[in-house]
mmCIF file of C-alpha atoms and ligand atoms in Angstrom:
data_model
loop_
_atom_site.group_PDB
_atom_site.id
_atom_site.type_symbol
_atom_site.label_atom_id
_atom_site.label_comp_id
_atom_site.label_asym_id
_atom_site.label_seq_id
_atom_site.Cartn_x
_atom_site.Cartn_y
_atom_site.Cartn_z
ATOM 1 C CA ARG C 26 -14.922 28.335 -35.087
ATOM 2 C CA ALA C 27 -17.483 26.276 -33.084
ATOM 3 C CA LYS C 28 -18.343 26.990 -29.588
ATOM 4 C CA SER C 29 -20.037 24.061 -27.213
ATOM 5 C CA ALA C 30 -23.719 24.360 -26.603
ATOM 6 C CA GLY C 31 -23.584 22.072 -23.568
ATOM 7 C CA GLY C 32 -23.331 18.108 -24.056
ATOM 8 C CA ASN C 33 -21.912 16.958 -27.582
ATOM 9 C CA ARG C 34 -24.125 19.691 -29.629
ATOM 10 C CA TYR C 35 -21.947 22.282 -31.291
ATOM 11 C CA GLU C 36 -23.198 25.627 -32.890
ATOM 12 C CA LEU C 37 -21.263 27.727 -35.437
ATOM 13 C CA ALA C 38 -20.522 31.046 -34.012
ATOM 14 C CA ASP C 39 -22.803 33.904 -35.206
ATOM 15 C CA PRO C 40 -20.287 35.565 -38.112
ATOM 16 C CA GLU C 41 -21.795 39.066 -37.322
ATOM 17 C CA ALA C 42 -20.625 38.615 -33.678
ATOM 18 C CA ASP C 43 -17.347 37.802 -34.727
ATOM 19 C CA ALA C 44 -16.968 40.790 -37.076
ATOM 20 C CA ARG C 45 -18.055 42.564 -33.916
ATOM 21 C CA VAL C 46 -15.414 40.948 -31.760
ATOM 22 C CA ILE C 47 -12.776 41.654 -34.347
ATOM 23 C CA THR C 48 -13.962 45.240 -34.658
ATOM 24 C CA ARG C 49 -13.796 45.739 -30.867
ATOM 25 C CA HIS C 50 -10.442 44.043 -30.774
ATOM 26 C CA GLY C 51 -9.249 46.279 -33.597
ATOM 27 C CA LEU C 52 -10.420 49.375 -32.064
ATOM 28 C CA THR C 53 -9.070 48.593 -28.770
ATOM 29 C CA THR C 54 -5.502 48.184 -30.094
ATOM 30 C CA ALA C 55 -5.735 51.247 -32.365
ATOM 31 C CA LEU C 56 -6.664 53.496 -29.794
ATOM 32 C CA PRO C 57 -3.210 54.615 -28.339
ATOM 33 C CA ALA C 58 -1.902 55.359 -31.977
ATOM 34 C CA ALA C 59 -5.240 57.153 -32.422
ATOM 35 C CA LEU C 60 -4.515 59.383 -29.710
ATOM 36 C CA GLU C 61 -0.863 60.297 -30.730
ATOM 37 C CA ARG C 62 -2.017 60.862 -34.444
ATOM 38 C CA GLY C 63 -4.724 63.160 -33.471
ATOM 39 C CA GLU C 64 -7.915 61.362 -34.606
ATOM 40 C CA PHE C 65 -9.853 62.399 -31.677
ATOM 41 C CA PHE C 66 -11.905 65.505 -31.768
ATOM 42 C CA ILE C 67 -14.584 67.168 -29.786
ATOM 43 C CA GLU C 68 -18.061 68.566 -30.614
ATOM 44 C CA TYR C 69 -19.603 71.103 -28.280
ATOM 45 C CA GLN C 70 -23.247 71.546 -27.405
ATOM 46 C CA PRO C 71 -24.532 74.464 -25.831
ATOM 47 C CA LEU C 72 -26.190 74.809 -22.423
ATOM 48 C CA VAL C 73 -29.019 76.909 -22.586
ATOM 49 C CA HIS C 74 -30.639 78.837 -19.668
ATOM 50 C CA LEU C 75 -34.349 77.779 -19.659
ATOM 51 C CA GLY C 76 -35.777 81.197 -18.206
ATOM 52 C CA ASP C 77 -34.312 83.758 -21.015
ATOM 53 C CA GLY C 78 -32.935 81.393 -23.473
ATOM 54 C CA SER C 79 -29.241 82.471 -23.471
ATOM 55 C CA VAL C 80 -26.349 80.233 -24.165
ATOM 56 C CA ARG C 81 -24.782 79.442 -20.702
ATOM 57 C CA GLY C 82 -21.898 77.430 -21.897
ATOM 58 C CA ALA C 83 -21.345 73.775 -23.460
ATOM 59 C CA GLU C 84 -20.769 70.306 -22.827
ATOM 60 C CA ALA C 85 -17.592 68.727 -24.536
ATOM 61 C CA LEU C 86 -18.394 65.347 -26.304
ATOM 62 C CA VAL C 87 -15.496 63.526 -27.643
ATOM 63 C CA ARG C 88 -15.633 61.719 -31.012
ATOM 64 C CA TRP C 89 -13.186 59.712 -33.082
ATOM 65 C CA LEU C 90 -12.496 60.329 -36.903
ATOM 66 C CA HIS C 91 -11.330 56.657 -37.614
ATOM 67 C CA PRO C 92 -9.503 56.001 -40.932
ATOM 68 C CA GLN C 93 -11.624 53.099 -42.012
ATOM 69 C CA HIS C 94 -15.010 53.626 -39.917
ATOM 70 C CA GLY C 95 -15.279 57.378 -40.149
ATOM 71 C CA VAL C 96 -16.742 59.189 -37.159
ATOM 72 C CA LEU C 97 -17.121 56.733 -34.238
ATOM 73 C CA GLY C 98 -19.547 58.039 -31.314
ATOM 74 C CA PRO C 99 -18.289 57.737 -27.789
ATOM 75 C CA ASP C 100 -20.278 54.788 -26.768
ATOM 76 C CA ARG C 101 -18.475 52.938 -29.128
ATOM 77 C CA PHE C 102 -14.677 53.603 -27.770
ATOM 78 C CA ILE C 103 -14.810 54.920 -24.206
ATOM 79 C CA PRO C 104 -15.775 51.652 -22.517
ATOM 80 C CA LEU C 105 -12.752 50.109 -24.777
ATOM 81 C CA ALA C 106 -10.526 53.212 -23.390
ATOM 82 C CA GLU C 107 -11.767 52.734 -19.886
ATOM 83 C CA HIS C 108 -10.976 49.038 -19.950
ATOM 84 C CA THR C 109 -7.333 49.524 -21.254
ATOM 85 C CA GLY C 110 -6.799 52.325 -19.123
ATOM 86 C CA LEU C 111 -6.287 54.749 -22.126
ATOM 87 C CA ILE C 112 -9.160 56.829 -20.671
ATOM 88 C CA VAL C 113 -6.718 58.782 -18.285
ATOM 89 C CA PRO C 114 -4.465 60.278 -21.181
ATOM 90 C CA LEU C 115 -7.529 60.678 -23.309
ATOM 91 C CA GLY C 116 -9.600 62.359 -20.708
ATOM 92 C CA ARG C 117 -6.751 64.536 -19.810
ATOM 93 C CA TRP C 118 -6.561 65.618 -23.800
ATOM 94 C CA VAL C 119 -10.254 66.005 -23.890
ATOM 95 C CA LEU C 120 -10.133 68.388 -20.499
ATOM 96 C CA GLU C 121 -7.138 70.582 -21.820
ATOM 97 C CA GLN C 122 -8.727 71.202 -25.127
ATOM 98 C CA SER C 123 -12.021 71.937 -23.961
ATOM 99 C CA VAL C 124 -10.723 74.438 -21.217
ATOM 100 C CA ARG C 125 -8.531 75.828 -23.963
ATOM 101 C CA GLN C 126 -11.732 76.236 -26.161
ATOM 102 C CA ALA C 127 -13.598 77.897 -22.983
ATOM 103 C CA ARG C 128 -10.480 80.604 -22.528
ATOM 104 C CA ALA C 129 -11.044 81.213 -26.532
ATOM 105 C CA TRP C 130 -15.014 81.867 -26.199
ATOM 106 C CA ARG C 131 -14.246 83.892 -23.036
ATOM 107 C CA GLU C 132 -11.641 85.959 -24.613
ATOM 108 C CA ARG C 133 -14.102 86.604 -27.680
ATOM 109 C CA TYR C 134 -17.395 87.111 -25.637
ATOM 110 C CA GLY C 135 -16.644 87.909 -22.301
ATOM 111 C CA GLU C 136 -16.413 85.950 -19.047
ATOM 112 C CA THR C 137 -19.785 86.057 -18.051
ATOM 113 C CA THR C 138 -23.410 85.737 -19.892
ATOM 114 C CA ALA C 139 -26.670 86.773 -18.934
ATOM 115 C CA ALA C 140 -27.084 84.000 -16.609
ATOM 116 C CA GLY C 141 -23.591 83.844 -15.122
ATOM 117 C CA PRO C 142 -20.039 82.707 -15.957
ATOM 118 C CA LEU C 143 -19.743 80.986 -19.483
ATOM 119 C CA ARG C 144 -18.910 77.284 -18.642
ATOM 120 C CA ILE C 145 -17.424 74.129 -20.014
ATOM 121 C CA ASN C 146 -18.728 70.988 -18.976
ATOM 122 C CA VAL C 147 -16.387 67.871 -19.283
ATOM 123 C CA ASN C 148 -17.297 64.265 -18.766
ATOM 124 C CA LEU C 149 -15.208 62.369 -16.298
ATOM 125 C CA SER C 150 -15.145 58.379 -16.573
ATOM 126 C CA PRO C 151 -14.952 56.400 -13.163
ATOM 127 C CA CYS C 152 -11.501 55.591 -13.862
ATOM 128 C CA GLN C 153 -10.357 58.998 -14.104
ATOM 129 C CA LEU C 154 -11.922 59.862 -10.506
ATOM 130 C CA THR C 155 -9.796 56.851 -9.064
ATOM 131 C CA HIS C 156 -6.363 58.111 -10.904
ATOM 132 C CA PRO C 157 -4.532 59.677 -8.427
ATOM 133 C CA GLY C 158 -3.418 62.555 -10.820
ATOM 134 C CA LEU C 159 -6.802 63.992 -11.318
ATOM 135 C CA VAL C 160 -6.648 66.929 -9.239
ATOM 136 C CA GLN C 161 -3.190 68.152 -10.080
ATOM 137 C CA ASP C 162 -3.768 67.455 -13.943
ATOM 138 C CA THR C 163 -6.762 69.717 -13.579
ATOM 139 C CA VAL C 164 -5.052 72.395 -11.615
ATOM 140 C CA ASP C 165 -2.059 72.272 -14.217
ATOM 141 C CA ILE C 166 -4.562 72.575 -17.021
ATOM 142 C CA LEU C 167 -6.516 75.448 -15.382
ATOM 143 C CA GLU C 168 -3.100 77.380 -14.747
ATOM 144 C CA ARG C 169 -1.596 76.925 -17.996
ATOM 145 C CA THR C 170 -4.787 78.236 -19.862
ATOM 146 C CA GLY C 171 -5.306 80.881 -17.073
ATOM 147 C CA VAL C 172 -9.220 79.792 -16.940
ATOM 148 C CA ALA C 173 -10.720 80.427 -13.532
ATOM 149 C CA PRO C 174 -12.071 77.070 -11.839
ATOM 150 C CA ASP C 175 -15.599 78.457 -11.906
ATOM 151 C CA ALA C 176 -15.649 78.076 -15.543
ATOM 152 C CA LEU C 177 -15.257 74.402 -15.287
ATOM 153 C CA CYS C 178 -17.751 71.851 -14.567
ATOM 154 C CA LEU C 179 -16.924 68.212 -14.434
ATOM 155 C CA GLU C 180 -19.704 65.606 -14.951
ATOM 156 C CA VAL C 181 -19.627 62.251 -13.228
ATOM 157 C CA THR C 182 -22.531 59.720 -13.648
ATOM 158 C CA GLU C 183 -24.515 59.170 -10.720
ATOM 159 C CA SER C 184 -23.894 55.583 -11.060
ATOM 160 C CA ALA C 185 -19.986 56.206 -10.743
ATOM 161 C CA LEU C 186 -20.687 57.709 -7.183
ATOM 162 C CA ILE C 187 -23.393 55.048 -5.895
ATOM 163 C CA GLY C 188 -21.746 53.934 -2.460
ATOM 164 C CA ALA C 189 -18.524 56.048 -3.344
ATOM 165 C CA ASP C 190 -16.562 55.989 -0.032
ATOM 166 C CA ASP C 191 -14.632 58.942 1.247
ATOM 167 C CA ASP C 192 -11.507 58.219 -0.977
ATOM 168 C CA LEU C 193 -13.328 58.219 -4.014
ATOM 169 C CA LEU C 194 -15.149 61.569 -2.989
ATOM 170 C CA LYS C 195 -11.931 63.251 -1.709
ATOM 171 C CA PRO C 196 -10.636 64.669 -5.234
ATOM 172 C CA LEU C 197 -14.124 65.641 -6.158
ATOM 173 C CA ARG C 198 -14.094 67.781 -2.693
ATOM 174 C CA ARG C 199 -10.718 69.258 -3.445
ATOM 175 C CA LEU C 200 -12.040 70.370 -6.812
ATOM 176 C CA ALA C 201 -15.179 71.437 -5.402
ATOM 177 C CA GLU C 202 -13.421 73.547 -2.909
ATOM 178 C CA MET C 203 -11.389 75.175 -5.617
ATOM 179 C CA GLY C 204 -14.555 76.387 -7.235
ATOM 180 C CA VAL C 205 -15.121 73.707 -9.718
ATOM 181 C CA ASP C 206 -18.513 72.605 -10.141
ATOM 182 C CA ILE C 207 -19.459 68.842 -10.180
ATOM 183 C CA ALA C 208 -22.452 67.773 -11.914
ATOM 184 C CA LEU C 209 -24.286 64.252 -11.505
ATOM 185 C CA ASP C 210 -24.967 63.136 -14.753
ATOM 186 C CA ASP C 211 -27.803 61.168 -15.968
ATOM 187 C CA PHE C 212 -29.436 61.507 -12.790
ATOM 188 C CA GLY C 213 -32.455 59.375 -12.101
ATOM 189 C CA THR C 214 -31.180 56.447 -13.652
ATOM 190 C CA GLY C 215 -29.017 55.051 -10.729
ATOM 191 C CA TYR C 216 -31.301 54.273 -7.818
ATOM 192 C CA SER C 217 -28.971 56.141 -5.512
ATOM 193 C CA ASN C 218 -30.467 57.041 -2.202
ATOM 194 C CA LEU C 219 -31.512 60.540 -2.559
ATOM 195 C CA ALA C 220 -30.570 61.262 1.169
ATOM 196 C CA ASN C 221 -27.149 60.579 -0.083
ATOM 197 C CA LEU C 222 -26.936 63.748 -2.207
ATOM 198 C CA ARG C 223 -26.137 65.562 1.095
ATOM 199 C CA ARG C 224 -22.669 63.752 1.248
ATOM 200 C CA LEU C 225 -21.700 64.477 -2.426
ATOM 201 C CA PRO C 226 -19.618 67.757 -3.170
ATOM 202 C CA VAL C 227 -21.999 68.261 -6.387
ATOM 203 C CA SER C 228 -23.716 71.399 -7.365
ATOM 204 C CA VAL C 229 -25.649 70.393 -10.590
ATOM 205 C CA LEU C 230 -28.062 67.402 -11.162
ATOM 206 C CA LYS C 231 -28.381 66.648 -14.702
ATOM 207 C CA LEU C 232 -31.821 65.180 -15.327
ATOM 208 C CA ASP C 233 -31.546 61.966 -17.608
ATOM 209 C CA ARG C 234 -32.976 62.166 -21.042
ATOM 210 C CA SER C 235 -35.613 59.434 -20.062
ATOM 211 C CA PHE C 236 -37.628 62.157 -18.023
ATOM 212 C CA THR C 237 -37.288 64.563 -21.068
ATOM 213 C CA GLN C 238 -38.735 62.066 -23.142
ATOM 214 C CA SER C 239 -41.721 61.431 -21.009
ATOM 215 C CA MET C 240 -42.338 65.339 -21.074
ATOM 216 C CA GLN C 241 -43.207 64.596 -25.133
ATOM 217 C CA GLN C 242 -47.047 65.263 -24.620
ATOM 218 C CA PHE C 243 -48.194 68.549 -23.230
ATOM 219 C CA PRO C 244 -49.415 68.294 -20.441
ATOM 220 C CA ALA C 245 -47.164 65.457 -19.513
ATOM 221 C CA ASP C 246 -47.989 62.021 -17.636
ATOM 222 C CA PRO C 247 -48.969 63.308 -14.325
ATOM 223 C CA VAL C 248 -46.913 60.708 -12.371
ATOM 224 C CA ASP C 249 -43.805 61.853 -14.097
ATOM 225 C CA LEU C 250 -44.472 65.427 -13.802
ATOM 226 C CA LYS C 251 -44.691 64.888 -9.754
ATOM 227 C CA ILE C 252 -41.297 63.080 -9.710
ATOM 228 C CA VAL C 253 -39.642 65.784 -11.716
ATOM 229 C CA GLU C 254 -41.514 68.469 -9.525
ATOM 230 C CA GLY C 255 -39.811 66.531 -6.450
ATOM 231 C CA ILE C 256 -36.611 66.264 -7.958
ATOM 232 C CA VAL C 257 -36.249 70.033 -8.694
ATOM 233 C CA ALA C 258 -37.857 71.082 -5.278
ATOM 234 C CA LEU C 259 -35.193 68.548 -3.553
ATOM 235 C CA ALA C 260 -32.330 69.785 -5.745
ATOM 236 C CA HIS C 261 -33.288 73.533 -4.974
ATOM 237 C CA SER C 262 -33.710 73.026 -1.418
ATOM 238 C CA LEU C 263 -29.933 71.644 -1.197
ATOM 239 C CA ASP C 264 -28.791 74.517 -3.472
ATOM 240 C CA LEU C 265 -28.339 72.482 -6.463
ATOM 241 C CA ALA C 266 -29.169 73.703 -10.113
ATOM 242 C CA VAL C 267 -31.240 71.515 -12.334
ATOM 243 C CA THR C 268 -30.033 70.601 -16.062
ATOM 244 C CA VAL C 269 -32.224 68.657 -18.214
ATOM 245 C CA GLU C 270 -30.607 66.911 -21.248
ATOM 246 C CA GLY C 271 -32.107 65.649 -24.567
ATOM 247 C CA VAL C 272 -34.822 68.485 -24.979
ATOM 248 C CA GLU C 273 -36.078 67.801 -28.687
ATOM 249 C CA THR C 274 -39.057 69.864 -28.598
ATOM 250 C CA GLY C 275 -40.608 73.140 -27.776
ATOM 251 C CA ALA C 276 -43.194 71.658 -25.569
ATOM 252 C CA GLN C 277 -40.432 69.798 -23.510
ATOM 253 C CA ALA C 278 -38.482 72.962 -22.862
ATOM 254 C CA GLU C 279 -41.765 74.739 -21.997
ATOM 255 C CA GLN C 280 -42.631 72.111 -19.619
ATOM 256 C CA LEU C 281 -39.495 71.684 -17.978
ATOM 257 C CA ARG C 282 -39.184 75.552 -17.526
ATOM 258 C CA ILE C 283 -42.667 75.412 -15.882
ATOM 259 C CA LEU C 284 -41.387 72.674 -13.394
ATOM 260 C CA GLY C 285 -38.499 75.096 -12.351
ATOM 261 C CA CYS C 286 -35.699 73.194 -14.319
ATOM 262 C CA ASP C 287 -32.752 75.919 -14.570
ATOM 263 C CA THR C 288 -30.590 74.753 -17.922
ATOM 264 C CA ALA C 289 -31.097 72.645 -20.791
ATOM 265 C CA GLN C 290 -29.437 71.028 -23.453
ATOM 266 C CA GLY C 291 -30.762 69.310 -26.571
ATOM 267 C CA TRP C 292 -31.235 69.071 -30.328
ATOM 268 C CA TYR C 293 -34.287 71.523 -30.000
ATOM 269 C CA TYR C 294 -31.737 74.065 -29.257
ATOM 270 C CA ALA C 295 -28.214 72.759 -31.258
ATOM 271 C CA ARG C 296 -26.902 69.352 -31.937
ATOM 272 C CA PRO C 297 -23.156 69.000 -30.520
ATOM 273 C CA GLY C 298 -20.902 70.795 -33.299
ATOM 274 C CA PRO C 299 -17.860 72.365 -33.767
ATOM 275 C CA PRO C 300 -16.918 75.284 -31.776
ATOM 276 C CA GLU C 301 -17.651 78.067 -34.139
ATOM 277 C CA ARG C 302 -21.231 76.845 -34.099
ATOM 278 C CA LEU C 303 -21.364 78.261 -30.400
ATOM 279 C CA HIS C 304 -20.182 81.381 -31.702
ATOM 280 C CA GLU C 305 -22.866 81.930 -33.977
ATOM 281 C CA LEU C 306 -25.370 80.889 -31.255
ATOM 282 C CA ALA C 307 -23.668 83.128 -28.673
ATOM 283 C CA LEU C 308 -23.592 86.322 -31.199
ATOM 284 C CA VAL C 309 -27.284 85.516 -32.240
ATOM 285 C CA ASP C 310 -27.869 85.775 -28.385
ATOM 286 C CA ALA C 311 -25.709 88.873 -27.821
ATOM 287 C CA THR C 312 -27.777 90.991 -30.384
ATOM 288 C CA ALA C 313 -31.151 89.732 -29.797
HETATM 289 P P1 C2E D 566 -24.002 62.482 -21.891
HETATM 290 O O1 C2E D 566 -22.661 62.959 -20.760
HETATM 291 O O2 C2E D 566 -25.223 62.012 -21.215
HETATM 292 O O3 C2E D 566 -24.118 63.252 -22.808
HETATM 293 C C1 C2E D 566 -25.127 63.515 -23.720
HETATM 294 C C2 C2E D 566 -25.541 62.654 -24.963
HETATM 295 O O4 C2E D 566 -26.655 62.765 -25.340
HETATM 296 C C3 C2E D 566 -24.372 62.950 -25.871
HETATM 297 O O5 C2E D 566 -24.203 61.557 -26.630
HETATM 298 C C4 C2E D 566 -25.547 63.879 -26.877
HETATM 299 O O6 C2E D 566 -24.773 64.024 -28.087
HETATM 300 C C5 C2E D 566 -26.587 63.274 -26.630
HETATM 301 N N1 C2E D 566 -27.581 64.207 -26.930
HETATM 302 C C6 C2E D 566 -27.713 65.802 -26.637
HETATM 303 N N2 C2E D 566 -29.031 66.299 -26.955
HETATM 304 C C7 C2E D 566 -29.820 65.208 -27.421
HETATM 305 C C8 C2E D 566 -31.049 65.167 -27.820
HETATM 306 O O7 C2E D 566 -31.945 66.141 -28.000
HETATM 307 N N3 C2E D 566 -31.732 63.993 -27.988
HETATM 308 C C9 C2E D 566 -30.967 62.693 -28.198
HETATM 309 N N4 C2E D 566 -31.573 61.644 -28.296
HETATM 310 N N5 C2E D 566 -29.595 62.611 -27.540
HETATM 311 C C10 C2E D 566 -29.010 63.945 -27.332
HETATM 312 P P2 C2E D 566 -22.721 61.414 -27.056
HETATM 313 O O8 C2E D 566 -22.266 62.359 -27.712
HETATM 314 O O9 C2E D 566 -23.094 59.980 -28.074
HETATM 315 O O10 C2E D 566 -22.089 60.894 -25.826
HETATM 316 C C11 C2E D 566 -22.486 59.709 -25.142
HETATM 317 C C12 C2E D 566 -21.880 59.531 -23.863
HETATM 318 O O11 C2E D 566 -20.366 59.349 -23.940
HETATM 319 C C13 C2E D 566 -22.069 60.890 -22.796
HETATM 320 O O12 C2E D 566 -23.262 60.777 -22.304
HETATM 321 C C14 C2E D 566 -20.844 60.798 -21.808
HETATM 322 O O13 C2E D 566 -21.115 60.037 -20.761
HETATM 323 C C15 C2E D 566 -19.830 60.030 -22.486
HETATM 324 N N6 C2E D 566 -18.798 60.813 -23.083
HETATM 325 C C16 C2E D 566 -18.755 61.881 -24.266
HETATM 326 N N7 C2E D 566 -17.590 62.398 -24.270
HETATM 327 C C17 C2E D 566 -16.952 61.880 -23.216
HETATM 328 C C18 C2E D 566 -15.558 62.081 -22.809
HETATM 329 O O14 C2E D 566 -14.907 63.107 -23.481
HETATM 330 N N8 C2E D 566 -15.220 61.521 -21.612
HETATM 331 C C19 C2E D 566 -15.738 60.647 -20.780
HETATM 332 N N9 C2E D 566 -15.262 59.992 -20.057
HETATM 333 N N10 C2E D 566 -17.321 60.225 -21.465
HETATM 334 C C20 C2E D 566 -17.556 60.764 -22.496
HETATM 335 MG MG1 MG D 567 -22.569 64.512 -19.700
HETATM 336 MG MG1 MG D 568 -25.846 63.004 -19.309
HETATM 337 MG MG1 MG D 569 -26.850 60.569 -20.856
#
């Protein structure tokens, strides 16, 4: 195919770009059957208490075992699922699986950890927020599985809530009133008005990985240190907990602990993995 590049000049389309379009299209059309055939699976990444290193729970991260392309990460297919609306049933499936997994962990290790109730964190896309069934679906899943609302934390990105009006916040408020935690994911990337935080029914800030990356050196860049210090102080003064993502080194963990962050997540502790991996970590923990 040739495309017009202005005037009478024509250029051949980049064949690789074409292949990408076909793949995108192919992936998009394959999504609904993939959900029916059970090609999605969930990996869990532990959330670790920075004070004592105990496992506090895990974040659920969805993957697609594609019959031709192998394991695809969420960045490859979540945007497509959002575009077609499949994210609603897919997100509901992720929520139900994750809450069931949390119940299995709670049955095995008890409902609380050294650092409080054992949590399962599940990501919500903006399309799920505007879907009218969100609150009822969540209530149904918690009731069916017998898991207490305080075991669940729903992660919403900061950018999804920028400029959010009351209609958008209403379902989150209902969930928060029930005891579900709401976390603001990728915090610090969305240029949101900090004063706005007071309006949002959130109880956790998840500091974006870019802040963790700037803690590579010990001591870290003094300006970044001040920014994180300020965010932590503000969060704690509003009664919000601070989780950091993307911790890859012990130096980063130590720096973020000194800065007062509460919980951490990252390859330094564990990569996302099958649910048995958390069993191992929790067992190590309980016997330590
Ligand atoms: P997120 O919620 O911010 O999740 C954290 C991402 O950072 C995950 O990528 C995780 O594997 C990765 N990560 C964790 N520790 C480290 C580290 O130490 N270093 C580095 N470089 N990366 C680390 P993943 O699994 O590819 O997920 C990407 C995004 O896809 C997630 O970002 C989340 O926004 C979205 N996502 C994942 N699962 C779901 C889901 O079930 N529903 C929805 N709506 N979105 C999801
Ligand atoms: Mg997340
Ligand atoms: Mg995040
Ligand atoms: Mg992120």
